[in-house]
mmCIF file of C-alpha atoms in Angstrom:
data_model
loop_
_atom_site.group_PDB
_atom_site.id
_atom_site.type_symbol
_atom_site.label_atom_id
_atom_site.label_comp_id
_atom_site.label_asym_id
_atom_site.label_seq_id
_atom_site.Cartn_x
_atom_site.Cartn_y
_atom_site.Cartn_z
ATOM 1 C CA MET A 305 -16.498 -45.615 17.773
ATOM 2 C CA ALA A 306 -13.582 -46.082 20.191
ATOM 3 C CA GLU A 307 -11.665 -48.178 17.642
ATOM 4 C CA ARG A 308 -11.865 -45.340 15.148
ATOM 5 C CA LEU A 309 -10.554 -42.350 17.094
ATOM 6 C CA ALA A 310 -7.071 -40.907 16.810
ATOM 7 C CA VAL A 311 -5.506 -37.610 17.775
ATOM 8 C CA GLY A 312 -3.920 -35.508 15.065
ATOM 9 C CA ILE A 313 -1.345 -32.871 16.008
ATOM 10 C CA ASP A 314 -0.186 -30.267 13.484
ATOM 11 C CA VAL A 315 2.984 -28.509 14.674
ATOM 12 C CA GLY A 316 3.566 -25.334 12.701
ATOM 13 C CA GLY A 317 5.857 -22.366 13.043
ATOM 14 C CA THR A 318 3.384 -20.337 15.129
ATOM 15 C CA LYS A 319 0.789 -22.747 16.509
ATOM 16 C CA ILE A 320 0.224 -26.350 17.529
ATOM 17 C CA ALA A 321 -3.256 -27.491 16.510
ATOM 18 C CA GLY A 322 -4.764 -30.742 17.744
ATOM 19 C CA GLY A 323 -7.954 -32.633 17.094
ATOM 20 C CA VAL A 324 -9.779 -35.888 17.799
ATOM 21 C CA VAL A 325 -10.516 -37.381 14.375
ATOM 22 C CA ASP A 326 -12.766 -40.296 13.417
ATOM 23 C CA GLU A 327 -12.252 -42.675 10.490
ATOM 24 C CA ASP A 328 -14.274 -40.464 8.134
ATOM 25 C CA GLY A 329 -12.015 -37.483 8.728
ATOM 26 C CA ARG A 330 -14.434 -35.650 11.013
ATOM 27 C CA ILE A 331 -12.960 -33.572 13.838
ATOM 28 C CA LEU A 332 -14.819 -34.195 17.088
ATOM 29 C CA ALA A 333 -12.807 -31.926 19.385
ATOM 30 C CA ARG A 334 -10.080 -29.315 19.040
ATOM 31 C CA ALA A 335 -7.225 -27.805 21.034
ATOM 32 C CA ARG A 336 -4.546 -25.239 20.296
ATOM 33 C CA ARG A 337 -1.286 -24.006 21.775
ATOM 34 C CA ALA A 338 1.317 -21.437 20.727
ATOM 35 C CA THR A 339 4.466 -23.062 19.321
ATOM 36 C CA PRO A 340 7.557 -22.657 21.546
ATOM 37 C CA THR A 341 9.890 -22.279 18.565
ATOM 38 C CA THR A 342 13.183 -22.336 20.498
ATOM 39 C CA ASP A 343 12.542 -25.191 22.950
ATOM 40 C CA PRO A 344 11.953 -28.780 21.717
ATOM 41 C CA THR A 345 11.013 -29.951 25.226
ATOM 42 C CA ALA A 346 8.330 -27.280 25.464
ATOM 43 C CA VAL A 347 6.906 -28.478 22.120
ATOM 44 C CA LEU A 348 6.788 -32.021 23.523
ATOM 45 C CA ASP A 349 5.054 -30.706 26.650
ATOM 46 C CA ALA A 350 2.408 -28.971 24.533
ATOM 47 C CA ILE A 351 1.763 -32.107 22.448
ATOM 48 C CA THR A 352 1.400 -34.188 25.606
ATOM 49 C CA GLU A 353 -0.991 -31.673 27.175
ATOM 50 C CA ILE A 354 -3.248 -31.768 24.124
ATOM 51 C CA VAL A 355 -3.339 -35.582 24.022
ATOM 52 C CA GLU A 356 -4.111 -35.858 27.725
ATOM 53 C CA GLU A 357 -6.797 -33.189 27.439
ATOM 54 C CA PHE A 358 -8.556 -35.279 24.814
ATOM 55 C CA ARG A 359 -8.139 -38.527 26.760
ATOM 56 C CA ASP A 360 -10.272 -37.083 29.526
ATOM 57 C CA GLN A 361 -13.273 -37.369 27.186
ATOM 58 C CA TYR A 362 -12.388 -39.891 24.456
ATOM 59 C CA VAL A 363 -10.820 -43.316 24.084
ATOM 60 C CA ILE A 364 -7.830 -42.601 21.868
ATOM 61 C CA ARG A 365 -6.128 -45.412 19.928
ATOM 62 C CA ALA A 366 -3.231 -43.583 18.270
ATOM 63 C CA VAL A 367 -1.511 -40.224 17.899
ATOM 64 C CA GLY A 368 -0.305 -38.729 14.627
ATOM 65 C CA VAL A 369 2.044 -35.746 14.606
ATOM 66 C CA GLY A 370 2.520 -33.643 11.497
ATOM 67 C CA ALA A 371 5.859 -31.888 11.995
ATOM 68 C CA ALA A 372 7.074 -28.832 10.102
ATOM 69 C CA GLY A 373 10.438 -30.274 9.149
ATOM 70 C CA TYR A 374 12.377 -33.145 7.631
ATOM 71 C CA VAL A 375 11.234 -36.465 9.094
ATOM 72 C CA ASP A 376 13.281 -39.633 8.558
ATOM 73 C CA VAL A 377 11.824 -42.571 6.635
ATOM 74 C CA THR A 378 11.113 -44.544 9.825
ATOM 75 C CA GLY A 379 8.763 -41.815 11.011
ATOM 76 C CA SER A 380 10.627 -41.486 14.301
ATOM 77 C CA THR A 381 12.976 -38.506 14.103
ATOM 78 C CA VAL A 382 12.607 -34.887 13.006
ATOM 79 C CA VAL A 383 16.009 -34.517 11.414
ATOM 80 C CA PHE A 384 15.837 -30.784 10.775
ATOM 81 C CA SER A 385 13.290 -27.984 10.862
ATOM 82 C CA PRO A 386 14.089 -24.656 9.183
ATOM 83 C CA HIS A 387 11.555 -22.805 11.352
ATOM 84 C CA LEU A 388 11.748 -24.698 14.681
ATOM 85 C CA ALA A 389 14.499 -25.844 17.072
ATOM 86 C CA TRP A 390 14.338 -29.540 16.102
ATOM 87 C CA ARG A 391 17.700 -31.068 15.209
ATOM 88 C CA ASN A 392 17.731 -34.903 15.133
ATOM 89 C CA GLU A 393 14.828 -34.859 17.563
ATOM 90 C CA PRO A 394 13.521 -38.396 18.425
ATOM 91 C CA LEU A 395 9.967 -37.103 18.577
ATOM 92 C CA ARG A 396 8.045 -40.348 18.117
ATOM 93 C CA ASP A 397 9.692 -42.198 20.993
ATOM 94 C CA ALA A 398 9.386 -39.141 23.228
ATOM 95 C CA VAL A 399 5.615 -38.911 22.615
ATOM 96 C CA VAL A 400 5.256 -42.682 23.108
ATOM 97 C CA ARG A 401 6.989 -42.431 26.490
ATOM 98 C CA ARG A 402 4.720 -39.591 27.541
ATOM 99 C CA THR A 403 1.413 -41.084 26.319
ATOM 100 C CA ALA A 404 1.920 -44.896 26.096
ATOM 101 C CA LEU A 405 0.039 -44.799 22.762
ATOM 102 C CA PRO A 406 1.053 -45.807 19.219
ATOM 103 C CA VAL A 407 2.554 -42.705 17.596
ATOM 104 C CA LEU A 408 3.273 -41.811 13.985
ATOM 105 C CA VAL A 409 5.357 -38.784 13.025
ATOM 106 C CA ASP A 410 5.385 -37.447 9.483
ATOM 107 C CA ASN A 411 6.071 -34.229 7.692
ATOM 108 C CA ASP A 412 3.123 -31.843 8.085
ATOM 109 C CA ALA A 413 2.730 -31.428 4.327
ATOM 110 C CA ASN A 414 2.637 -35.218 3.858
ATOM 111 C CA ALA A 415 -0.146 -35.370 6.422
ATOM 112 C CA ALA A 416 -2.083 -32.605 4.668
ATOM 113 C CA GLY A 417 -1.642 -34.215 1.256
ATOM 114 C CA TRP A 418 -2.878 -37.549 2.579
ATOM 115 C CA ALA A 419 -5.953 -35.864 4.048
ATOM 116 C CA GLU A 420 -6.810 -34.137 0.775
ATOM 117 C CA TRP A 421 -6.410 -37.440 -1.092
ATOM 118 C CA ARG A 422 -8.526 -39.358 1.399
ATOM 119 C CA PHE A 423 -11.233 -36.830 2.246
ATOM 120 C CA GLY A 424 -10.743 -33.619 0.261
ATOM 121 C CA ALA A 425 -10.044 -32.088 -3.135
ATOM 122 C CA ALA A 426 -8.062 -35.005 -4.603
ATOM 123 C CA GLN A 427 -10.390 -37.942 -3.965
ATOM 124 C CA ASN A 428 -10.418 -40.493 -6.809
ATOM 125 C CA HIS A 429 -7.156 -39.138 -8.292
ATOM 126 C CA PRO A 430 -4.383 -41.783 -8.176
ATOM 127 C CA ASP A 431 -1.529 -39.285 -8.749
ATOM 128 C CA VAL A 432 -1.660 -36.100 -6.692
ATOM 129 C CA VAL A 433 0.827 -33.388 -5.791
ATOM 130 C CA MET A 434 -0.090 -31.049 -2.957
ATOM 131 C CA VAL A 435 1.687 -27.744 -2.422
ATOM 132 C CA ASN A 436 1.173 -25.989 0.918
ATOM 133 C CA LEU A 437 1.749 -22.241 0.885
ATOM 134 C CA GLY A 438 2.289 -20.888 4.374
ATOM 135 C CA THR A 439 5.273 -19.141 5.900
ATOM 136 C CA GLY A 440 7.234 -21.447 3.613
ATOM 137 C CA ILE A 441 6.282 -24.074 1.038
ATOM 138 C CA GLY A 442 5.749 -27.725 1.905
ATOM 139 C CA GLY A 443 4.728 -30.478 -0.443
ATOM 140 C CA ALA A 444 3.371 -33.992 -0.614
ATOM 141 C CA MET A 445 2.905 -36.652 -3.262
ATOM 142 C CA VAL A 446 0.397 -39.470 -3.406
ATOM 143 C CA LEU A 447 1.474 -41.593 -6.365
ATOM 144 C CA ASP A 448 -0.562 -44.581 -7.464
ATOM 145 C CA GLY A 449 -2.508 -44.289 -4.220
ATOM 146 C CA ARG A 450 0.555 -44.359 -1.970
ATOM 147 C CA LEU A 451 2.109 -41.549 0.042
ATOM 148 C CA TYR A 452 5.594 -41.132 -1.408
ATOM 149 C CA ARG A 453 8.243 -40.244 1.188
ATOM 150 C CA GLY A 454 11.431 -40.909 -0.786
ATOM 151 C CA HIS A 455 14.556 -42.856 0.105
ATOM 152 C CA SER A 456 15.260 -40.950 3.332
ATOM 153 C CA GLY A 457 11.714 -39.831 4.089
ATOM 154 C CA MET A 458 12.397 -36.271 2.936
ATOM 155 C CA ALA A 459 10.640 -36.108 -0.422
ATOM 156 C CA GLY A 460 8.298 -33.224 -1.143
ATOM 157 C CA GLU A 461 10.406 -30.315 0.132
ATOM 158 C CA PHE A 462 9.471 -28.373 -2.975
ATOM 159 C CA GLY A 463 9.920 -25.006 -1.279
ATOM 160 C CA HIS A 464 13.675 -25.476 -1.280
ATOM 161 C CA GLN A 465 14.134 -26.113 -4.974
ATOM 162 C CA ARG A 466 16.172 -23.189 -6.261
ATOM 163 C CA VAL A 467 14.413 -21.013 -8.819
ATOM 164 C CA VAL A 468 16.695 -17.940 -8.803
ATOM 165 C CA GLU A 469 20.465 -18.275 -8.874
ATOM 166 C CA ASP A 470 22.024 -16.279 -6.015
ATOM 167 C CA GLY A 471 18.545 -15.091 -5.097
ATOM 168 C CA LEU A 472 17.060 -14.184 -1.743
ATOM 169 C CA PRO A 473 18.506 -15.973 1.312
ATOM 170 C CA CYS A 474 16.422 -18.783 2.791
ATOM 171 C CA PRO A 475 16.375 -20.111 6.404
ATOM 172 C CA CYS A 476 17.466 -23.495 5.008
ATOM 173 C CA GLY A 477 20.896 -22.005 4.235
ATOM 174 C CA ASN A 478 20.591 -21.704 0.459
ATOM 175 C CA ARG A 479 19.632 -18.763 -1.710
ATOM 176 C CA GLY A 480 16.916 -18.388 -4.330
ATOM 177 C CA CYS A 481 14.568 -21.059 -2.967
ATOM 178 C CA TRP A 482 11.062 -21.207 -4.430
ATOM 179 C CA GLU A 483 9.434 -20.363 -1.095
ATOM 180 C CA GLN A 484 11.174 -16.982 -1.098
ATOM 181 C CA TYR A 485 9.061 -16.038 -4.125
ATOM 182 C CA ALA A 486 5.806 -17.992 -3.802
ATOM 183 C CA SER A 487 4.827 -18.142 -0.133
ATOM 184 C CA GLY A 488 3.254 -16.072 2.611
ATOM 185 C CA ARG A 489 6.710 -14.743 3.424
ATOM 186 C CA VAL A 490 6.602 -12.686 0.196
ATOM 187 C CA LEU A 491 3.409 -10.912 1.249
ATOM 188 C CA GLU A 492 4.766 -10.369 4.762
ATOM 189 C CA ARG A 493 7.944 -8.734 3.415
ATOM 190 C CA ARG A 494 6.031 -6.427 1.118
ATOM 191 C CA ALA A 495 3.534 -5.509 3.814
ATOM 192 C CA ALA A 496 6.272 -4.710 6.337
ATOM 193 C CA ALA A 497 8.092 -2.530 3.807
ATOM 194 C CA ALA A 498 4.889 -0.672 2.882
ATOM 195 C CA VAL A 499 4.060 -0.001 6.530
ATOM 196 C CA ALA A 500 7.603 1.241 7.219
ATOM 197 C CA GLU A 501 7.497 3.535 4.173
ATOM 198 C CA GLY A 502 4.091 4.927 5.081
ATOM 199 C CA SER A 503 2.862 4.329 1.538
ATOM 200 C CA GLU A 504 -0.777 4.423 0.552
ATOM 201 C CA ILE A 505 -1.123 0.635 0.687
ATOM 202 C CA GLY A 506 0.802 0.614 3.966
ATOM 203 C CA ARG A 507 -1.744 2.960 5.496
ATOM 204 C CA ALA A 508 -4.589 0.832 4.102
ATOM 205 C CA LEU A 509 -3.064 -2.272 5.647
ATOM 206 C CA ILE A 510 -2.766 -0.618 9.053
ATOM 207 C CA GLU A 511 -6.361 0.579 8.865
ATOM 208 C CA LEU A 512 -7.531 -2.928 8.024
ATOM 209 C CA ALA A 513 -5.392 -4.677 10.659
ATOM 210 C CA GLY A 514 -5.869 -2.147 13.446
ATOM 211 C CA THR A 515 -2.207 -1.543 14.327
ATOM 212 C CA PRO A 516 1.087 -1.758 12.407
ATOM 213 C CA GLU A 517 2.115 -4.742 14.536
ATOM 214 C CA GLN A 518 -0.937 -6.720 13.408
ATOM 215 C CA VAL A 519 -0.229 -6.330 9.687
ATOM 216 C CA ASP A 520 0.843 -9.632 8.115
ATOM 217 C CA GLY A 521 0.467 -11.598 4.908
ATOM 218 C CA SER A 522 -3.158 -12.404 5.581
ATOM 219 C CA THR A 523 -3.889 -8.669 5.821
ATOM 220 C CA VAL A 524 -2.655 -8.304 2.246
ATOM 221 C CA GLY A 525 -5.041 -11.069 1.217
ATOM 222 C CA ARG A 526 -7.969 -9.386 2.937
ATOM 223 C CA LEU A 527 -7.126 -6.100 1.234
ATOM 224 C CA ALA A 528 -6.934 -7.864 -2.116
ATOM 225 C CA MET A 529 -10.320 -9.476 -1.539
ATOM 226 C CA ALA A 530 -11.677 -5.977 -0.852
ATOM 227 C CA GLY A 531 -10.531 -4.952 -4.336
ATOM 228 C CA ASP A 532 -7.323 -2.999 -3.690
ATOM 229 C CA ALA A 533 -5.459 -3.097 -7.008
ATOM 230 C CA GLU A 534 -1.939 -3.117 -5.550
ATOM 231 C CA ALA A 535 -2.757 -5.899 -3.086
ATOM 232 C CA VAL A 536 -4.304 -7.905 -5.926
ATOM 233 C CA ALA A 537 -1.072 -7.424 -7.902
ATOM 234 C CA TRP A 538 1.029 -8.625 -4.945
ATOM 235 C CA VAL A 539 -1.035 -11.797 -4.598
ATOM 236 C CA GLY A 540 -0.896 -12.227 -8.362
ATOM 237 C CA ASP A 541 2.909 -12.096 -8.302
ATOM 238 C CA VAL A 542 2.930 -14.926 -5.761
ATOM 239 C CA GLY A 543 0.519 -16.826 -8.017
ATOM 240 C CA ARG A 544 2.761 -16.337 -11.041
ATOM 241 C CA TRP A 545 5.763 -17.758 -9.195
ATOM 242 C CA LEU A 546 3.574 -20.574 -7.953
ATOM 243 C CA GLY A 547 2.616 -21.493 -11.517
ATOM 244 C CA ILE A 548 6.246 -21.411 -12.676
ATOM 245 C CA GLY A 549 7.254 -23.836 -9.925
ATOM 246 C CA LEU A 550 4.296 -26.107 -10.613
ATOM 247 C CA ALA A 551 5.350 -26.356 -14.255
ATOM 248 C CA ASP A 552 8.759 -27.614 -13.106
ATOM 249 C CA LEU A 553 7.079 -30.194 -10.861
ATOM 250 C CA ALA A 554 4.827 -31.304 -13.734
ATOM 251 C CA ALA A 555 7.894 -31.895 -15.911
ATOM 252 C CA ALA A 556 9.249 -34.281 -13.282
ATOM 253 C CA LEU A 557 6.106 -35.937 -11.903
ATOM 254 C CA ASP A 558 3.228 -35.422 -14.394
ATOM 255 C CA PRO A 559 0.385 -35.585 -11.828
ATOM 256 C CA GLY A 560 -3.257 -35.331 -12.774
ATOM 257 C CA ILE A 561 -3.982 -32.656 -10.171
ATOM 258 C CA PHE A 562 -2.185 -30.093 -8.027
ATOM 259 C CA VAL A 563 -3.883 -29.240 -4.733
ATOM 260 C CA ILE A 564 -2.900 -25.873 -3.278
ATOM 261 C CA GLY A 565 -3.268 -25.576 0.473
ATOM 262 C CA GLY A 566 -1.887 -23.556 3.359
ATOM 263 C CA GLY A 567 -2.876 -20.103 4.558
ATOM 264 C CA VAL A 568 -2.027 -18.325 1.308
ATOM 265 C CA SER A 569 -4.521 -20.502 -0.572
ATOM 266 C CA ALA A 570 -7.276 -18.512 1.173
ATOM 267 C CA ASN A 571 -6.701 -15.931 -1.566
ATOM 268 C CA GLY A 572 -8.611 -18.264 -3.892
ATOM 269 C CA GLU A 573 -8.804 -17.315 -7.554
ATOM 270 C CA THR A 574 -6.799 -14.125 -6.964
ATOM 271 C CA LEU A 575 -3.885 -16.519 -6.436
ATOM 272 C CA LEU A 576 -4.880 -19.493 -8.592
ATOM 273 C CA ARG A 577 -5.865 -17.688 -11.777
ATOM 274 C CA PRO A 578 -2.374 -16.219 -12.398
ATOM 275 C CA ALA A 579 -0.874 -19.529 -11.245
ATOM 276 C CA ARG A 580 -2.788 -21.408 -13.950
ATOM 277 C CA HIS A 581 -1.728 -18.898 -16.619
ATOM 278 C CA ALA A 582 1.941 -19.103 -15.617
ATOM 279 C CA PHE A 583 1.720 -22.891 -15.439
ATOM 280 C CA SER A 584 0.378 -23.097 -19.005
ATOM 281 C CA ASP A 585 3.009 -20.645 -20.263
ATOM 282 C CA HIS A 586 5.947 -22.548 -18.742
ATOM 283 C CA LEU A 587 4.820 -26.171 -19.033
ATOM 284 C CA THR A 588 7.216 -28.392 -20.952
ATOM 285 C CA GLY A 589 5.486 -29.814 -24.039
ATOM 286 C CA ARG A 590 2.625 -27.330 -23.737
ATOM 287 C CA GLY A 591 0.064 -27.779 -26.465
ATOM 288 C CA TYR A 592 0.923 -31.459 -26.886
ATOM 289 C CA ARG A 593 -0.009 -32.844 -23.468
ATOM 290 C CA SER A 594 -2.871 -32.715 -21.038
ATOM 291 C CA GLU A 595 -2.499 -30.151 -18.262
ATOM 292 C CA ALA A 596 -2.905 -31.007 -14.618
ATOM 293 C CA ARG A 597 -5.749 -29.293 -12.807
ATOM 294 C CA ILE A 598 -4.771 -26.718 -10.190
ATOM 295 C CA VAL A 599 -7.356 -26.524 -7.410
ATOM 296 C CA ALA A 600 -7.658 -25.174 -3.887
ATOM 297 C CA ALA A 601 -7.538 -27.599 -0.981
ATOM 298 C CA HIS A 602 -10.885 -28.412 0.612
ATOM 299 C CA LEU A 603 -9.834 -29.041 4.211
ATOM 300 C CA GLY A 604 -8.050 -25.758 4.863
ATOM 301 C CA ASN A 605 -5.962 -25.528 8.015
ATOM 302 C CA ASP A 606 -7.454 -28.800 9.275
ATOM 303 C CA ALA A 607 -5.736 -30.932 6.638
ATOM 304 C CA GLY A 608 -2.527 -31.505 8.599
ATOM 305 C CA LEU A 609 -4.129 -32.737 11.784
ATOM 306 C CA VAL A 610 -6.758 -34.808 9.920
ATOM 307 C CA GLY A 611 -4.102 -36.505 7.806
ATOM 308 C CA ALA A 612 -1.762 -37.141 10.743
ATOM 309 C CA ALA A 613 -4.591 -38.727 12.724
ATOM 310 C CA ASP A 614 -5.708 -40.884 9.803
ATOM 311 C CA LEU A 615 -2.205 -42.130 9.044
ATOM 312 C CA ALA A 616 -1.632 -42.978 12.716
ATOM 313 C CA ARG A 617 -4.981 -44.755 13.048
ATOM 314 C CA LEU A 618 -4.421 -46.825 9.907
ATOM 315 C CA ARG A 619 -0.905 -47.843 10.971
ATOM 316 C CA ALA A 620 -2.072 -48.763 14.480
ATOM 317 C CA ARG A 621 -4.938 -50.806 13.033
ATOM 318 C CA ARG A 622 -2.619 -52.702 10.684
ATOM 319 C CA ARG A 623 -0.275 -53.491 13.545
ATOM 320 C CA ARG A 624 -3.138 -54.745 15.716
ATOM 321 C CA LEU A 625 -4.346 -56.994 12.919
ATOM 322 C CA ALA A 626 -0.820 -58.324 12.418
ATOM 323 C CA SER A 627 -0.203 -58.962 16.117
ATOM 324 C CA PRO A 628 -0.243 -62.614 17.293
ATOM 325 C CA GLY A 629 -3.383 -63.385 19.224
ATOM 326 C CA TYR A 630 -5.337 -60.488 17.733
ATOM 327 C CA SER A 631 -8.521 -61.610 16.045
ATOM 328 C CA VAL A 632 -11.661 -60.007 14.727
ATOM 329 C CA ARG A 633 -14.618 -61.630 13.067
ATOM 330 C CA GLY A 634 -14.404 -61.672 9.278
ATOM 331 C CA PRO A 635 -17.748 -59.977 8.608
ATOM 332 C CA ALA A 636 -16.667 -56.982 10.723
ATOM 333 C CA ILE A 637 -13.617 -56.470 8.527
ATOM 334 C CA ALA A 638 -15.680 -56.878 5.383
ATOM 335 C CA ARG A 639 -18.195 -54.284 6.536
ATOM 336 C CA SER A 640 -15.370 -51.877 7.364
ATOM 337 C CA ASP A 641 -13.834 -52.299 3.905
ATOM 338 C CA ARG A 642 -17.173 -51.794 2.176
ATOM 339 C CA ARG A 643 -17.626 -48.452 3.917
ATOM 340 C CA ARG A 644 -14.569 -47.031 2.199
ATOM 341 C CA ARG A 645 -14.525 -45.471 -1.225
ATOM 342 C CA ARG A 646 -10.912 -46.565 -1.491
ATOM 343 C CA ARG A 647 -8.792 -48.976 0.504
ATOM 344 C CA PRO A 648 -5.647 -47.183 1.713
ATOM 345 C CA ARG A 649 -2.363 -48.925 1.033
#
């Protein structure tokens, strides 16, 4: 078992989630910290604390960090994060110095997409696009069974494709980005405005949340699930914009399946049904081509940490096998390969 364990760390805009993950994607232990959004050193401290907490009970072989930002192709530096204070942050080497373990850093959406391909909704699909709807929109592509990172390591930032000319401002510096119309931020804006106006839905949101300060995008989702017509319409608008953006991605990538993850995906069919309709209505070549499936992610909020851990464990294992003097009996490798439904590349 000790050879199989890795720590996955998912660094988001509000929380840092960590877990000890085995080779089958099972989480054996968990930890959580609030994200210090303005202090990169404090983020590093929190990551280190989580790893050391786990090492008190488990033999850890590698650490994977899913970072909410642009990660360079070497997997060493967080070049830029729209929602955190990282600017050319050498995160991998910093975590290595703190923990003396092999460390992999990747974009959090890449980690989540890998997890869904390996263990979740996209198993047995060679060409997968995952779209994560949270505060913003992240994305990942597994093409022909390989995680595609692009020339600079920054592929999959679908949330910052522009869908409205001179549209709403985005933290990335541009205007009209897709995530301003099809993410949790949309529901948060509408909820805040409704609460401030004292409208009927604003009062319903406060009643559901408890206080005005506790109203957020997830409160809108809960109200929609309870059958409130206006909340359902708000979620449906996000779904419609989601489908429009997916149609653009299908024109470029033609995947067999889209996996929708992130917190907003908890709205289920209230979100996905209008997304599928909009996708069909806007798909290039509609009526003359097969349509990609649009499904909800299976691993939920765990996908990022599971994927980060799995990627780190696989890379560390490959490096051990490639190291001079490292040897393992052939039958052990064969048994390991036979256990897998698919051999990662």
